[in-house]
């Protein structure tokens, strides 16, 4: 009636995330977030893939940059990247939700003992198996996980206790995260609301955090 008013859309409830998963990382390895600028969600799919290829070729092909694990949140992205790794004749092992048990064990062992330069790993495989992946010296997040606690869990695998002492130097370790503005909800859960807003709108495309220091 004339005495009632519709306030739909006038009030918004905010539940800001403080700290995010970043606050539960205890590894000393700095986390580097690289923003990929894309004009649309559709273009972001290809832009992210091109960014991964460029990153691999420019930084992780050298012999002293081994023990590289690439994490994929989506199985389709995993398959696309795996096909590229195979066609490029790169030395890799793989663990996905469809990998057989014996091949999972071999992939983890080969990666730890440096028999494979790269390990391709999916979110669903880790969610259901909860493997402790040892020997990660260079960690690449193709996309942040849907489950934010997996983000800190994987980063914490870079602590000294999980490393192969013959696998390289403590000073030669890295953690790289690829993201676009369309990953805002995931980014908020990983770094917190305030940091996420800055990282999406800032002129600088690279943001570095040392969570443990």
CSV table of C-alpha atoms in Angstrom, one decimal:
chain,number,residue,atom,x,y,z
A,1,UNK,CA,0.0,0.0,0.0
A,2,UNK,CA,1.0,3.7,0.0
A,3,UNK,CA,2.6,3.4,3.5
A,4,UNK,CA,5.0,0.7,2.5
A,5,UNK,CA,8.4,1.0,0.8
A,6,UNK,CA,10.5,-1.5,-1.0
A,7,UNK,CA,14.1,-1.3,0.2
A,8,UNK,CA,15.4,-4.2,-2.0
A,9,UNK,CA,18.9,-3.4,-3.1
A,10,UNK,CA,19.3,-0.5,-0.7
A,11,UNK,CA,21.1,-2.5,2.0
A,12,UNK,CA,24.2,-4.7,1.5
A,13,UNK,CA,25.7,-6.9,4.2
A,14,UNK,CA,29.5,-6.9,4.2
A,15,UNK,CA,31.6,-9.7,5.7
A,16,UNK,CA,35.2,-8.6,5.1
A,17,UNK,CA,38.0,-11.2,5.2
A,18,UNK,CA,40.9,-10.2,7.4
A,19,UNK,CA,44.3,-11.7,6.6
A,20,UNK,CA,43.0,-14.6,4.5
A,21,UNK,CA,44.9,-17.8,4.0
A,22,UNK,CA,48.0,-15.8,3.6
A,23,UNK,CA,48.1,-15.3,7.4
A,24,UNK,CA,48.4,-19.1,7.9
A,25,UNK,CA,51.5,-19.5,5.7
A,26,UNK,CA,54.6,-20.3,7.7
A,27,UNK,CA,57.0,-20.8,4.8
A,28,UNK,CA,59.8,-18.2,4.5
A,29,UNK,CA,59.4,-18.2,0.7
A,30,UNK,CA,57.9,-14.9,-0.6
A,31,UNK,CA,54.6,-15.3,-2.4
A,32,UNK,CA,54.6,-13.3,-5.7
A,33,UNK,CA,51.2,-12.5,-7.2
A,34,UNK,CA,51.3,-11.7,-11.0
A,35,UNK,CA,48.2,-10.0,-12.3
A,36,UNK,CA,47.1,-10.8,-15.9
A,37,UNK,CA,45.2,-8.0,-17.5
A,38,UNK,CA,42.3,-9.4,-19.6
A,39,UNK,CA,39.4,-7.6,-21.3
A,40,UNK,CA,36.9,-10.4,-20.6
A,41,UNK,CA,36.5,-13.7,-18.8
A,42,UNK,CA,36.6,-15.5,-22.1
A,43,UNK,CA,39.9,-13.8,-23.1
A,44,UNK,CA,41.3,-14.4,-19.6
A,45,UNK,CA,41.4,-18.2,-20.3
A,46,UNK,CA,43.8,-17.8,-23.1
A,47,UNK,CA,45.7,-14.9,-21.5
A,48,UNK,CA,46.4,-17.0,-18.4
A,49,UNK,CA,47.7,-19.9,-20.5
A,50,UNK,CA,50.0,-17.7,-22.5
A,51,UNK,CA,51.3,-16.2,-19.2
A,52,UNK,CA,52.1,-19.7,-17.9
A,53,UNK,CA,54.0,-20.6,-21.1
A,54,UNK,CA,56.0,-17.4,-20.9
A,55,UNK,CA,56.7,-17.9,-17.2
A,56,UNK,CA,58.0,-21.5,-17.8
A,57,UNK,CA,60.2,-20.5,-20.8
A,58,UNK,CA,61.6,-17.4,-19.2
A,59,UNK,CA,62.3,-18.7,-15.7
A,60,UNK,CA,61.9,-22.4,-15.1
A,61,UNK,CA,63.7,-24.2,-17.9
A,62,UNK,CA,67.2,-24.0,-16.4
A,63,UNK,CA,68.6,-27.1,-14.6
A,64,UNK,CA,69.0,-25.2,-11.4
A,65,UNK,CA,65.3,-24.3,-11.4
A,66,UNK,CA,64.0,-27.8,-10.9
A,67,UNK,CA,61.5,-29.2,-8.5
A,68,UNK,CA,58.7,-27.0,-10.0
A,69,UNK,CA,55.1,-27.9,-9.1
A,70,UNK,CA,52.3,-26.3,-11.1
A,71,UNK,CA,48.9,-26.3,-9.4
A,72,UNK,CA,45.6,-26.3,-11.4
A,73,UNK,CA,42.3,-25.6,-9.8
A,74,UNK,CA,40.4,-26.8,-12.9
A,75,UNK,CA,40.9,-30.1,-14.6
A,76,UNK,CA,40.3,-28.6,-18.1
A,77,UNK,CA,43.2,-26.2,-17.5
A,78,UNK,CA,45.3,-29.1,-16.3
A,79,UNK,CA,44.6,-31.1,-19.5
A,80,UNK,CA,45.4,-28.1,-21.7
A,81,UNK,CA,48.7,-27.5,-19.9
A,82,UNK,CA,49.6,-31.2,-19.9
A,83,UNK,CA,49.1,-31.4,-23.6
A,84,UNK,CA,51.4,-28.4,-24.1
A,85,UNK,CA,54.1,-29.9,-21.7
A,86,UNK,CA,53.9,-33.1,-23.7
A,87,UNK,CA,54.1,-31.4,-27.1
A,88,UNK,CA,57.0,-29.2,-25.9
A,89,UNK,CA,58.8,-32.4,-24.7
A,90,UNK,CA,59.2,-31.1,-21.2
A,91,UNK,CA,60.2,-33.4,-18.4
A,92,UNK,CA,57.1,-33.7,-16.1
A,93,UNK,CA,55.0,-36.0,-13.9
A,94,UNK,CA,51.3,-35.6,-13.3
A,95,UNK,CA,48.8,-36.2,-10.5
A,96,UNK,CA,45.1,-35.6,-11.1
A,97,UNK,CA,41.9,-37.0,-9.7
A,98,UNK,CA,42.0,-39.6,-12.6
A,99,UNK,CA,45.6,-40.8,-12.1
A,100,UNK,CA,45.9,-44.4,-10.9
A,101,UNK,CA,47.2,-45.0,-7.4
A,102,UNK,CA,50.5,-46.6,-8.5
A,103,UNK,CA,51.2,-43.8,-10.9
A,104,UNK,CA,50.5,-41.2,-8.2
A,105,UNK,CA,53.2,-42.8,-5.9
A,106,UNK,CA,55.7,-42.9,-8.8
A,107,UNK,CA,55.0,-39.3,-9.7
A,108,UNK,CA,55.6,-38.1,-6.1
A,109,UNK,CA,58.8,-40.2,-5.8
A,110,UNK,CA,60.2,-39.1,-9.2
A,111,UNK,CA,59.5,-35.4,-8.3
A,112,UNK,CA,61.1,-35.6,-4.9
A,113,UNK,CA,64.3,-37.3,-6.2
A,114,UNK,CA,64.4,-34.9,-9.2
A,115,UNK,CA,63.8,-37.6,-11.8
A,116,UNK,CA,61.1,-35.2,-13.1
A,117,UNK,CA,61.6,-31.4,-13.5
A,118,UNK,CA,57.9,-30.5,-13.3
A,119,UNK,CA,54.9,-31.9,-11.4
A,120,UNK,CA,51.4,-31.0,-12.6
A,121,UNK,CA,48.9,-31.3,-9.8
A,122,UNK,CA,45.1,-30.7,-9.6
A,123,UNK,CA,43.0,-29.3,-6.8
A,124,UNK,CA,40.6,-32.2,-6.7
A,125,UNK,CA,43.5,-34.6,-6.4
A,126,UNK,CA,44.8,-32.8,-3.4
A,127,UNK,CA,41.3,-32.2,-1.8
A,128,UNK,CA,40.5,-35.9,-1.8
A,129,UNK,CA,44.0,-37.4,-1.3
A,130,UNK,CA,45.6,-34.8,0.9
A,131,UNK,CA,49.1,-35.8,-0.2
A,132,UNK,CA,52.1,-34.2,1.5
A,133,UNK,CA,54.0,-33.2,-1.7
A,134,UNK,CA,57.7,-33.2,-0.8
A,135,UNK,CA,60.5,-31.5,-2.6
A,136,UNK,CA,58.7,-28.4,-3.9
A,137,UNK,CA,61.2,-25.6,-4.5
A,138,UNK,CA,59.2,-23.6,-7.0
A,139,UNK,CA,55.4,-23.5,-6.7
A,140,UNK,CA,53.2,-22.0,-9.4
A,141,UNK,CA,49.5,-21.5,-8.9
A,142,UNK,CA,47.9,-21.4,-12.4
A,143,UNK,CA,44.8,-20.2,-10.5
A,144,UNK,CA,44.1,-19.9,-6.8
A,145,UNK,CA,42.2,-22.8,-5.4
A,146,UNK,CA,38.4,-22.7,-4.7
A,147,UNK,CA,39.2,-23.9,-1.1
A,148,UNK,CA,41.4,-21.1,0.3
A,149,UNK,CA,42.9,-23.3,3.0
A,150,UNK,CA,44.5,-25.5,0.3
A,151,UNK,CA,46.4,-22.4,-0.8
A,152,UNK,CA,48.3,-22.0,2.6
A,153,UNK,CA,48.6,-25.8,2.9
A,154,UNK,CA,50.5,-26.1,-0.4
A,155,UNK,CA,52.6,-23.0,0.3
A,156,UNK,CA,53.6,-24.6,3.7
A,157,UNK,CA,55.0,-27.6,1.8
A,158,UNK,CA,57.9,-25.4,0.9
A,159,UNK,CA,59.2,-25.5,4.5
A,160,UNK,CA,62.6,-27.0,5.2
A,161,UNK,CA,61.1,-30.2,6.7
A,162,UNK,CA,59.6,-31.2,3.3
A,163,UNK,CA,62.7,-30.6,1.2
A,164,UNK,CA,65.1,-32.9,-0.4
A,165,UNK,CA,68.4,-31.7,1.0
A,166,UNK,CA,70.2,-32.7,-2.2
A,167,UNK,CA,67.5,-30.9,-4.3
A,168,UNK,CA,69.0,-27.4,-4.3
A,169,UNK,CA,69.6,-24.3,-2.3
A,170,UNK,CA,67.3,-22.8,0.2
A,171,UNK,CA,68.0,-19.4,-1.4
A,172,UNK,CA,66.7,-20.7,-4.8
A,173,UNK,CA,63.0,-21.1,-4.0
A,174,UNK,CA,59.9,-19.3,-5.3
A,175,UNK,CA,56.1,-19.2,-5.1
A,176,UNK,CA,54.2,-17.6,-8.0
A,177,UNK,CA,50.4,-17.0,-8.3
A,178,UNK,CA,48.7,-16.0,-11.6
A,179,UNK,CA,45.5,-14.1,-11.2
A,180,UNK,CA,43.0,-11.8,-13.1
A,181,UNK,CA,40.4,-9.4,-11.8
A,182,UNK,CA,37.9,-12.1,-12.4
A,183,UNK,CA,39.5,-14.1,-9.6
A,184,UNK,CA,38.3,-11.5,-7.1
A,185,UNK,CA,36.4,-13.9,-4.8
A,186,UNK,CA,39.3,-16.3,-4.6
A,187,UNK,CA,41.8,-13.5,-4.1
A,188,UNK,CA,39.8,-12.2,-1.2
A,189,UNK,CA,39.9,-15.6,0.6
A,190,UNK,CA,43.6,-15.8,0.0
A,191,UNK,CA,44.9,-12.4,1.0
A,192,UNK,CA,41.9,-10.6,2.6
A,193,UNK,CA,39.4,-8.1,1.4
A,194,UNK,CA,41.6,-5.0,1.8
A,195,UNK,CA,44.6,-6.4,0.0
A,196,UNK,CA,42.5,-7.9,-2.8
A,197,UNK,CA,40.9,-4.6,-3.6
A,198,UNK,CA,44.3,-3.0,-3.9
A,199,UNK,CA,45.8,-5.8,-6.0
A,200,UNK,CA,42.9,-5.7,-8.5
A,201,UNK,CA,43.0,-2.0,-9.1
A,202,UNK,CA,46.7,-1.1,-8.6
A,203,UNK,CA,48.8,0.1,-11.5
A,204,UNK,CA,51.5,-2.4,-10.5
A,205,UNK,CA,50.8,-5.9,-11.8
A,206,UNK,CA,53.2,-7.6,-9.3
A,207,UNK,CA,52.6,-7.9,-5.6
A,208,UNK,CA,55.0,-9.6,-3.2
A,209,UNK,CA,54.2,-10.9,0.3
A,210,UNK,CA,56.5,-12.5,2.8
A,211,UNK,CA,53.8,-13.9,5.2
A,212,UNK,CA,56.2,-15.4,7.7
A,213,UNK,CA,58.5,-12.4,8.1
